[in-house]
Backbone as a chain_set.jsonl record, in Angstrom:
{"seq": "TALLHISVLLPTINRAVKAVAKILRIRKTKEGLIYHVAVSFLDLKQEDREAISDFAEIVSSDKSVRFMVDHADVVIRKR", "coords": {"N": [[8.367, 39.248, 6.903], [11.337, 38.795, 5.436], [14.266, 40.665, 4.638], [17.158, 40.826, 2.318], [20.213, 42.384, 2.146], [22.253, 42.978, -0.434], [24.815, 42.421, -2.555], [25.796, 41.698, -5.847], [27.922, 40.147, -7.903], [28.158, 40.32, -11.264], [29.528, 38.162, -13.385], [29.925, 37.88, -16.144], [29.47, 40.204, -17.331], [30.886, 41.568, -15.999], [30.17, 43.507, -13.852], [28.871, 44.822, -10.535], [25.842, 44.608, -8.976], [23.912, 46.182, -6.286], [21.718, 45.833, -3.992], [18.414, 45.696, -2.368], [16.746, 42.909, -1.361], [13.653, 40.893, -1.128], [13.076, 38.05, 0.456], [11.665, 35.141, -1.158], [11.593, 32.211, -0.955], [13.259, 29.479, 0.245], [15.446, 27.084, -0.168], [16.839, 23.975, 0.936], [19.763, 22.284, -0.17], [20.175, 18.651, -1.027], [22.463, 17.771, -0.335], [22.838, 19.397, 1.775], [24.316, 21.452, 2.533], [24.59, 23.682, 0.745], [22.043, 26.268, -0.021], [19.086, 27.081, -1.887], [18.036, 30.329, -2.851], [15.299, 32.03, -3.533], [14.682, 35.516, -4.81], [13.225, 38.642, -4.585], [13.759, 41.565, -5.841], [14.031, 44.801, -4.605], [12.978, 48.188, -5.402], [14.899, 48.422, -7.624], [17.417, 49.814, -9.332], [16.956, 51.188, -12.748], [19.459, 50.771, -14.732], [20.571, 48.922, -13.152], [18.688, 46.815, -13.279], [18.49, 46.339, -15.99], [21.149, 45.085, -16.393], [21.136, 42.797, -14.668], [19.156, 41.474, -16.384], [20.664, 41.093, -18.842], [22.575, 39.65, -18.015], [21.43, 37.174, -17.088], [20.146, 36.438, -19.642], [22.7, 36.119, -21.036], [23.543, 33.728, -19.3], [21.345, 32.146, -19.826], [21.612, 31.191, -22.401], [23.447, 29.507, -22.581], [23.491, 26.242, -21.82], [25.497, 24.964, -20.254], [26.325, 26.37, -18.311], [26.237, 27.282, -14.929], [25.123, 29.332, -12.337], [26.254, 30.484, -9.205], [26.383, 31.934, -6.152], [28.989, 31.828, -3.956], [29.767, 32.804, -1.65], [28.625, 35.024, 0.414], [28.182, 38.116, 2.473], [25.543, 38.728, 4.336], [23.12, 40.611, 5.455], [20.21, 40.247, 7.375], [16.966, 41.376, 7.754], [13.933, 41.459, 9.515], [10.838, 42.434, 9.13]], "CA": [[9.21, 39.402, 5.759], [12.92, 38.982, 5.722], [15.125, 41.324, 3.54], [18.56, 40.842, 2.012], [21.032, 43.732, 1.31], [23.169, 41.954, -1.158], [25.964, 42.787, -3.701], [25.836, 40.506, -6.91], [28.944, 40.628, -9.019], [27.755, 39.497, -12.585], [30.909, 38.132, -13.981], [29.981, 37.649, -17.602], [29.403, 41.63, -17.769], [31.735, 42.352, -15.261], [29.32, 44.649, -12.98], [28.414, 44.486, -9.46], [24.559, 45.251, -8.323], [23.732, 46.086, -4.955], [20.007, 45.78, -3.981], [17.744, 45.257, -1.101], [15.573, 41.955, -1.939], [12.712, 40.257, -0.517], [13.097, 36.457, 0.283], [10.378, 34.342, -1.573], [11.617, 30.954, -0.487], [14.671, 29.078, 0.787], [15.335, 25.31, -0.171], [18.188, 23.382, 1.137], [19.998, 21.107, -1.425], [20.367, 17.295, -0.612], [23.89, 17.772, 0.428], [22.746, 20.262, 3.143], [25.376, 22.626, 2.574], [24.332, 25.015, -0.212], [20.753, 26.797, -0.075], [18.825, 27.865, -3.155], [17.251, 31.272, -2.183], [14.499, 33.01, -4.549], [14.424, 36.598, -4.109], [12.575, 39.564, -5.667], [14.34, 42.773, -5.816], [12.873, 45.705, -4.374], [13.819, 49.559, -5.592], [16.109, 48.325, -8.037], [17.476, 51.002, -10.407], [16.706, 50.501, -14.049], [20.455, 50.178, -15.203], [20.731, 47.439, -12.516], [17.61, 45.73, -13.651], [19.03, 45.855, -17.46], [22.431, 44.324, -15.957], [20.74, 41.64, -14.467], [18.537, 40.862, -17.571], [21.589, 41.056, -19.786], [23.169, 38.668, -17.119], [20.511, 36.096, -17.375], [20.411, 36.214, -21.181], [23.845, 35.218, -21.501], [23.528, 32.804, -18.676], [20.265, 31.085, -20.05], [21.718, 30.751, -23.659], [24.368, 28.463, -22.606], [23.074, 25.449, -20.744], [26.587, 24.625, -19.436], [26.695, 27.571, -17.269], [25.51, 27.484, -13.806], [25.475, 30.528, -11.67], [26.119, 30.184, -7.91], [27.15, 32.742, -5.149], [29.64, 30.895, -3.105], [30.011, 33.484, -0.367], [27.985, 36.486, 0.634], [27.887, 38.785, 3.585], [24.232, 39.031, 4.231], [22.385, 41.183, 6.708], [18.86, 39.87, 7.156], [16.057, 42.316, 8.738], [12.762, 41.134, 9.743], [9.833, 43.322, 9.247]], "C": [[10.741, 39.549, 5.961], [13.579, 39.433, 4.512], [16.54, 41.113, 3.753], [18.976, 42.117, 1.562], [22.157, 42.95, 0.927], [23.769, 42.928, -2.244], [26.143, 41.628, -4.552], [26.829, 40.768, -7.926], [28.32, 39.491, -10.252], [28.93, 39.329, -13.451], [30.929, 38.125, -15.322], [29.946, 39.186, -18.004], [30.142, 42.412, -17.173], [31.132, 43.805, -14.465], [28.766, 44.06, -11.624], [27.057, 45.399, -9.425], [24.301, 45.236, -7.086], [22.311, 46.65, -4.646], [19.492, 45.349, -2.536], [16.555, 43.979, -2.103], [14.828, 41.29, -0.948], [12.737, 38.67, -0.615], [11.855, 35.925, -0.008], [10.256, 33.102, -0.936], [12.92, 30.533, -0.383], [14.557, 27.4, 0.801], [16.839, 25.153, -0.073], [18.703, 22.332, 0.13], [20.174, 19.601, -0.471], [21.66, 17.177, 0.138], [23.702, 18.37, 1.898], [23.781, 21.224, 3.354], [25.246, 23.851, 1.606], [22.612, 24.984, -0.05], [20.505, 27.599, -1.376], [17.782, 28.93, -2.578], [16.758, 32.057, -3.595], [14.071, 34.338, -3.857], [13.358, 37.461, -5.166], [13.202, 40.873, -5.072], [13.453, 43.895, -5.863], [13.768, 47.243, -4.685], [14.927, 49.237, -6.527], [16.18, 49.321, -9.486], [17.608, 50.497, -11.719], [18.006, 50.197, -14.57], [20.658, 49.144, -14.373], [19.952, 46.41, -13.125], [18.052, 45.25, -14.99], [20.249, 44.963, -17.234], [22.106, 42.873, -15.763], [19.837, 40.992, -15.748], [19.571, 40.521, -18.602], [22.264, 39.793, -19.195], [22.57, 37.318, -17.604], [20.386, 35.639, -18.574], [21.449, 35.484, -21.503], [23.913, 33.905, -20.937], [22.61, 31.698, -19.284], [20.783, 30.54, -21.514], [22.586, 29.739, -23.577], [24.141, 27.532, -21.241], [24.173, 24.743, -19.842], [27.028, 25.454, -18.233], [25.755, 27.178, -16.229], [25.963, 28.771, -12.917], [25.522, 30.245, -10.03], [26.964, 31.172, -7.009], [27.668, 31.886, -4.182], [29.784, 31.587, -1.816], [29.439, 34.874, -0.259], [27.952, 36.795, 2.1], [26.654, 39.429, 3.682], [23.688, 39.538, 5.61], [20.687, 40.844, 6.395], [18.066, 40.844, 8.381], [14.801, 41.811, 8.467], [11.573, 42.364, 9.878], [8.394, 42.725, 9.931]], "O": [[11.22, 40.445, 6.657], [13.53, 38.779, 3.47], [17.124, 41.153, 4.835], [18.343, 42.841, 0.794], [22.902, 42.359, 1.708], [23.262, 43.969, -2.664], [26.613, 40.598, -4.067], [26.582, 41.6, -8.799], [28.11, 38.282, -10.159], [29.311, 40.241, -14.184], [32.025, 38.382, -15.82], [30.441, 39.426, -19.105], [30.277, 43.607, -17.435], [31.642, 44.922, -14.549], [28.26, 42.938, -11.599], [27.048, 46.591, -9.733], [24.451, 44.125, -6.578], [21.891, 47.745, -5.019], [20.18, 44.726, -1.727], [15.865, 44.164, -3.106], [15.379, 41.102, 0.136], [12.445, 38.096, -1.664], [10.923, 36.154, 0.763], [9.2, 32.746, -0.413], [13.779, 31.223, -0.931], [13.851, 26.68, 1.507], [17.748, 25.772, -0.626], [17.887, 21.538, -0.337], [20.288, 19.653, 0.753], [21.787, 16.496, 1.155], [24.247, 17.959, 2.922], [23.982, 21.721, 4.462], [25.843, 24.907, 1.817], [21.974, 23.934, 0.029], [21.248, 28.44, -1.881], [16.807, 28.55, -1.931], [17.484, 32.537, -4.467], [13.416, 34.451, -2.821], [12.854, 37.05, -6.211], [13.103, 41.137, -3.873], [12.52, 44.107, -6.637], [14.926, 47.43, -4.312], [15.995, 49.788, -6.258], [15.336, 49.497, -10.365], [18.278, 49.485, -11.925], [17.925, 49.073, -15.066], [21.029, 48.164, -15.019], [20.403, 45.312, -13.452], [18.057, 44.048, -15.259], [20.323, 44.004, -18.002], [22.577, 41.941, -16.414], [20.024, 39.79, -15.936], [19.285, 39.543, -19.294], [22.495, 38.879, -19.987], [23.136, 36.535, -18.366], [20.494, 34.423, -18.728], [21.369, 34.418, -22.113], [24.234, 32.95, -21.645], [22.964, 30.519, -19.29], [20.369, 29.424, -21.828], [22.571, 28.955, -24.526], [24.424, 27.815, -20.077], [23.864, 24.062, -18.865], [27.906, 25.196, -17.409], [24.622, 26.785, -16.506], [27.144, 29.116, -12.877], [24.52, 29.634, -9.659], [28.187, 31.192, -7.149], [26.885, 31.184, -3.542], [29.932, 30.862, -0.833], [29.912, 35.787, -0.935], [27.728, 35.902, 2.917], [26.526, 40.563, 3.22], [23.823, 38.932, 6.673], [20.09, 41.157, 5.365], [18.435, 41.003, 9.545], [14.462, 41.679, 7.291], [11.603, 43.134, 10.838], [7.424, 43.469, 10.074]]}, "num_chains": 1, "name": "protein.A"}
């Protein structure tokens, strides 16, 4: 299992969430320069969970909005 130590800025609510996440799957785009990564957050604080939920609600209500992390310092640890 690969784990990511991540910090995600949720721009619409101006809040950063730091967490450890388990990688569920990774998919490379057709262009090959961008990856879609699905994760499951581990040991997420309740206030961070609510912030992510609020962010997802805002983004999902506006179909013209796409969210992408364009740069990340990622530490990967395998168990």
